[in-house]
Amino acid sequence: MFRRSQKQPLLGLDISSSAVKLIELSRTRDTYRVEALALEGLPERAIQDKVIIDPEAVGAAIRKAVKDSGTRSKRAAIAVPGSIAVSKTVTLPAGLSEMELEAQVRMEADQHVPFPLEEVNLDFEVLGPTPGNPGTIDILLAATRSENLDARVAAAELGGLQVEIVDIEPFALENAYVELMAPKLTDISPDMAVALFDIGATVTSLSVFHQGRMIYTREHPFGGRQHTEEIMRRYQMNHAEASRAKRQGGLPESYDTEVLEPFIELASQQLSRFLQFFYAAHPNMHVMRILLGGGVAAMTGLNDRVSQGTGIETTTANPFIGLPRAARVSNRVVNEDATAMLIACGLALRGFD
């Protein structure tokens, strides 16, 4: 799962519950460049509860995203959701041989992974010496059930791609934050905490960063699908029609007061509540900035409402700020889909490990 990419380029492919998102990045000496970008919606029930129900539909969406993006690469990095993966930092003696290290990791995994090891994909990465104890090393252990991974790999292959790297979504978000967003927060010092909400269709993840690393991550059951379903109910639309209307407009004049404003209020309340879970775990730490990512983050007025509700300055999590782009990547696509591309960006960055 932590295999290093040795060739260029590598596509970041985010398979979420509502869409597949694909991006190709290149790197110059001092910046990254967007080479290809696409987002393709999925049928309503293609993915349910993180499980791919219709792999053919997902594969077809991936194939269309590849075509629309204009990329020629067939190599991809994908991720499994944090809620269906196990990640744990364990401490082991320093100086172990490779064979001894692998044996110790499997023993640790047997304690921390709640499934038989023959049913999981398991990998680990050496983080380095344990702070304050040179006689031990910290190991990041990651595992997910093989069926979770196999379904995503199969969908990517149906879309014409070869999976080179598998990551876990919180780590991909961390990668995108550290590489693409943190350097732009010039008024935030490393000792200040920053909260990143990635608001998906059905799940919102909260990640908090401090001293250049993620110190907290948790998923919560809330997302943009509630907004879509309210549009469907109130205006007698099917899922495809409501999703299209959200992106392209054409809703009745009453939409703002009947649907949009109540949802923004609900979202603000939910994010404030989720932030309290972090404070309960870290009572002595204060978040100094909130970043909003995911497709919901593009809603007009959400930043201001969250800022009012939390008392914390809130801005959009846009990984493309300051990045040049290839001529085939339109400004419209970048502007409309930027907040939804965080995980895909984090995965594409694995090509530069």
Short mmCIF file of C-alpha atoms in Angstrom, two decimals, residues 62-294:
data_model
loop_
_atom_site.label_atom_id
_atom_site.label_comp_id
_atom_site.label_asym_id
_atom_site.label_seq_id
_atom_site.Cartn_x
_atom_site.Cartn_y
_atom_site.Cartn_z
CA ILE A 62 -13.57 6.03 -14.88
CA ARG A 63 -13.15 5.33 -18.59
CA LYS A 64 -15.12 8.48 -19.48
CA ALA A 65 -13.12 10.57 -16.99
CA VAL A 66 -9.87 9.33 -18.53
CA LYS A 67 -11.13 10.23 -22.01
CA ASP A 68 -12.47 13.64 -21.00
CA SER A 69 -9.25 14.55 -19.18
CA GLY A 70 -7.11 13.94 -22.25
CA THR A 71 -4.44 12.09 -20.27
CA ARG A 72 -2.41 9.35 -21.89
CA SER A 73 -1.31 7.79 -18.63
CA LYS A 74 -2.78 4.46 -17.59
CA ARG A 75 -1.08 4.23 -14.19
CA ALA A 76 -3.14 5.19 -11.14
CA ALA A 77 -3.04 5.61 -7.40
CA ILE A 78 -6.29 4.89 -5.56
CA ALA A 79 -7.39 5.01 -1.92
CA VAL A 80 -9.68 3.12 0.41
CA PRO A 81 -11.82 5.09 2.89
CA GLY A 82 -10.43 5.43 6.36
CA SER A 83 -13.57 3.87 7.84
CA ILE A 84 -12.86 0.51 6.16
CA ALA A 85 -9.13 0.52 6.86
CA VAL A 86 -6.98 0.11 9.95
CA SER A 87 -3.97 2.36 10.47
CA LYS A 88 -1.88 2.22 13.60
CA THR A 89 1.53 3.50 14.67
CA VAL A 90 3.42 0.81 16.57
CA THR A 91 6.84 0.85 18.20
CA LEU A 92 9.40 -1.89 17.56
CA PRO A 93 13.06 -2.40 18.53
CA ALA A 94 15.60 -0.70 16.27
CA GLY A 95 18.15 -2.77 14.39
CA LEU A 96 15.86 -5.58 13.24
CA SER A 97 16.64 -7.29 9.96
CA GLU A 98 14.09 -6.98 7.17
CA MET A 99 12.82 -10.50 7.82
CA GLU A 100 12.59 -9.89 11.58
CA LEU A 101 10.82 -6.59 11.02
CA GLU A 102 8.19 -8.18 8.77
CA ALA A 103 7.59 -10.94 11.32
CA GLN A 104 7.17 -8.41 14.13
CA VAL A 105 4.79 -6.33 12.03
CA ARG A 106 2.59 -9.37 11.37
CA MET A 107 2.52 -10.08 15.11
CA GLU A 108 1.44 -6.49 15.79
CA ALA A 109 -1.14 -6.67 13.01
CA ASP A 110 -2.60 -9.82 14.52
CA GLN A 111 -3.37 -7.76 17.65
CA HIS A 112 -4.69 -4.61 15.96
CA VAL A 113 -6.48 -5.83 12.82
CA PRO A 114 -9.97 -7.17 13.64
CA PHE A 115 -9.97 -9.73 10.81
CA PRO A 116 -7.98 -12.88 10.04
CA LEU A 117 -4.73 -11.79 8.39
CA GLU A 118 -5.35 -14.10 5.43
CA GLU A 119 -8.39 -11.91 4.60
CA VAL A 120 -6.56 -8.57 4.53
CA ASN A 121 -4.06 -6.61 2.49
CA LEU A 122 -1.36 -5.45 4.87
CA ASP A 123 1.55 -3.07 4.49
CA PHE A 124 3.79 -0.93 6.69
CA GLU A 125 6.19 1.98 6.49
CA VAL A 126 9.12 2.80 8.78
CA LEU A 127 8.55 6.33 10.10
CA GLY A 128 11.92 6.60 11.84
CA PRO A 129 13.34 6.56 15.38
CA THR A 130 10.84 6.99 18.19
CA PRO A 131 11.10 10.58 19.52
CA GLY A 132 13.06 10.49 22.75
CA ASN A 133 14.00 6.81 22.43
CA PRO A 134 16.75 5.99 19.89
CA GLY A 135 16.49 2.29 20.76
CA THR A 136 13.12 1.90 19.04
CA ILE A 137 11.51 2.84 15.74
CA ASP A 138 7.94 3.85 14.88
CA ILE A 139 6.13 1.84 12.24
CA LEU A 140 2.94 2.89 10.44
CA LEU A 141 0.81 -0.21 9.96
CA ALA A 142 -2.05 -0.14 7.42
CA ALA A 143 -4.54 -2.83 6.48
CA THR A 144 -7.92 -3.32 4.84
CA ARG A 145 -9.98 -6.36 3.95
CA SER A 146 -8.92 -7.72 0.58
CA GLU A 147 -12.46 -7.54 -0.76
CA ASN A 148 -12.50 -3.76 -0.22
CA LEU A 149 -9.29 -3.33 -2.15
CA ASP A 150 -10.05 -5.86 -4.88
CA ALA A 151 -13.34 -4.15 -5.79
CA ARG A 152 -11.64 -0.78 -6.31
CA VAL A 153 -8.78 -2.28 -8.28
CA ALA A 154 -11.27 -4.16 -10.48
CA ALA A 155 -13.25 -0.97 -11.15
CA ALA A 156 -10.08 0.90 -12.12
CA GLU A 157 -9.11 -1.91 -14.48
CA LEU A 158 -12.58 -1.84 -16.06
CA GLY A 159 -11.86 1.84 -16.65
CA GLY A 160 -8.66 0.98 -18.49
CA LEU A 161 -6.22 1.85 -15.70
CA GLN A 162 -3.51 -0.10 -13.91
CA VAL A 163 -3.36 0.47 -10.15
CA GLU A 164 0.21 1.07 -9.00
CA ILE A 165 -0.36 2.41 -5.47
CA VAL A 166 -3.10 2.05 -2.87
CA ASP A 167 -3.36 4.62 -0.09
CA ILE A 168 -5.85 5.45 2.66
CA GLU A 169 -8.00 8.54 2.21
CA PRO A 170 -6.88 10.46 5.36
CA PHE A 171 -3.24 10.04 4.30
CA ALA A 172 -4.09 11.35 0.81
CA LEU A 173 -5.79 14.37 2.38
CA GLU A 174 -2.72 14.94 4.53
CA ASN A 175 -0.50 14.80 1.45
CA ALA A 176 -2.66 17.36 -0.38
CA TYR A 177 -2.72 19.69 2.63
CA VAL A 178 1.01 19.56 3.36
CA GLU A 179 2.16 19.89 -0.26
CA LEU A 180 -0.45 22.15 -1.86
CA MET A 181 -2.33 24.12 0.79
CA ALA A 182 -0.17 24.65 3.86
CA PRO A 183 2.51 26.61 1.93
CA LYS A 184 -0.19 29.10 0.90
CA LEU A 185 -1.29 29.75 4.51
CA THR A 186 1.42 32.32 5.10
CA ASP A 187 -0.38 33.81 8.11
CA ILE A 188 -0.55 30.45 9.90
CA SER A 189 2.54 29.34 11.81
CA PRO A 190 3.34 25.62 12.24
CA ASP A 191 2.36 25.70 15.91
CA MET A 192 -1.19 26.75 15.02
CA ALA A 193 -3.81 24.05 14.42
CA VAL A 194 -5.72 23.97 11.12
CA ALA A 195 -8.92 21.95 10.64
CA LEU A 196 -9.78 20.56 7.20
CA PHE A 197 -13.34 19.39 6.58
CA ASP A 198 -13.76 17.27 3.45
CA ILE A 199 -17.54 17.17 2.91
CA GLY A 200 -18.50 14.33 0.60
CA ALA A 201 -21.86 13.03 -0.55
CA THR A 202 -22.53 10.90 2.52
CA VAL A 203 -19.53 11.35 4.83
CA THR A 204 -17.62 14.33 6.19
CA SER A 205 -14.06 13.78 7.36
CA LEU A 206 -12.37 16.12 9.81
CA SER A 207 -8.57 16.24 9.79
CA VAL A 208 -6.61 18.54 12.09
CA PHE A 209 -3.01 19.48 11.34
CA HIS A 210 -0.36 20.77 13.74
CA GLN A 211 3.38 21.16 13.29
CA GLY A 212 3.09 19.99 9.68
CA ARG A 213 1.39 16.66 10.39
CA MET A 214 -2.07 15.26 10.92
CA ILE A 215 -2.82 14.82 14.62
CA TYR A 216 -6.51 13.90 14.39
CA THR A 217 -8.87 12.40 11.83
CA ARG A 218 -12.43 11.20 12.12
CA GLU A 219 -15.33 10.52 9.75
CA HIS A 220 -18.91 11.62 10.43
CA PRO A 221 -22.16 10.62 8.65
CA PHE A 222 -23.15 13.87 6.95
CA GLY A 223 -22.85 15.07 3.37
CA GLY A 224 -24.23 16.67 0.26
CA ARG A 225 -26.62 13.82 -0.54
CA GLN A 226 -29.04 15.30 2.02
CA HIS A 227 -29.08 18.45 -0.08
CA THR A 228 -29.67 16.46 -3.26
CA GLU A 229 -32.48 14.45 -1.70
CA GLU A 230 -34.24 17.60 -0.53
CA ILE A 231 -34.12 18.97 -4.09
CA MET A 232 -35.55 15.66 -5.33
CA ARG A 233 -38.35 15.71 -2.77
CA ARG A 234 -39.34 19.35 -3.10
CA TYR A 235 -39.15 19.66 -6.89
CA GLN A 236 -40.10 16.11 -7.93
CA MET A 237 -36.79 15.37 -9.63
CA ASN A 238 -34.90 12.10 -9.91
CA HIS A 239 -31.33 11.80 -8.63
CA ALA A 240 -29.68 12.56 -11.97
CA GLU A 241 -31.85 15.63 -12.55
CA ALA A 242 -31.22 16.99 -9.05
CA SER A 243 -27.46 16.43 -9.31
CA ARG A 244 -27.35 18.19 -12.67
CA ALA A 245 -29.45 21.11 -11.38
CA LYS A 246 -27.08 21.57 -8.43
CA ARG A 247 -24.14 21.97 -10.79
CA GLN A 248 -25.74 23.78 -13.74
CA GLY A 249 -28.59 25.77 -12.19
CA GLY A 250 -32.16 26.07 -13.40
CA LEU A 251 -33.90 25.53 -10.06
CA PRO A 252 -36.99 27.58 -9.07
CA GLU A 253 -36.61 30.99 -7.46
CA SER A 254 -37.74 29.51 -4.17
CA TYR A 255 -34.68 27.22 -4.07
CA ASP A 256 -32.49 29.63 -2.09
CA THR A 257 -34.90 30.10 0.80
CA GLU A 258 -36.53 26.67 0.76
CA VAL A 259 -33.50 24.42 0.25
CA LEU A 260 -30.09 26.12 0.04
CA GLU A 261 -30.20 28.34 3.13
CA PRO A 262 -31.60 25.62 5.45
CA PHE A 263 -28.96 23.17 4.23
CA ILE A 264 -26.14 25.69 4.79
CA GLU A 265 -27.44 26.27 8.32
CA LEU A 266 -27.58 22.51 8.93
CA ALA A 267 -24.05 22.04 7.53
CA SER A 268 -22.68 24.78 9.77
CA GLN A 269 -24.29 23.20 12.83
CA GLN A 270 -22.93 19.77 11.95
CA LEU A 271 -19.37 21.03 11.37
CA SER A 272 -19.42 22.90 14.68
CA ARG A 273 -20.55 19.70 16.37
CA PHE A 274 -17.82 17.65 14.70
CA LEU A 275 -15.22 20.19 15.84
CA GLN A 276 -16.33 19.63 19.43
CA PHE A 277 -15.29 15.98 19.13
CA PHE A 278 -11.77 17.17 18.36
CA TYR A 279 -11.74 19.55 21.33
CA ALA A 280 -12.92 16.74 23.58
CA ALA A 281 -9.86 14.72 22.53
CA HIS A 282 -7.48 17.73 22.57
CA PRO A 283 -8.84 20.13 25.21
CA ASN A 284 -5.70 22.28 25.29
CA MET A 285 -5.51 22.93 21.54
CA HIS A 286 -7.35 25.64 19.62
CA VAL A 287 -8.04 25.58 15.88
CA MET A 288 -6.97 28.84 14.25
CA ARG A 289 -8.26 28.23 10.70
CA ILE A 290 -10.91 26.06 9.07
CA LEU A 291 -10.61 24.86 5.47
CA LEU A 292 -13.67 23.48 3.68
CA GLY A 293 -13.20 20.87 0.97
CA GLY A 294 -15.43 18.47 -0.92
#
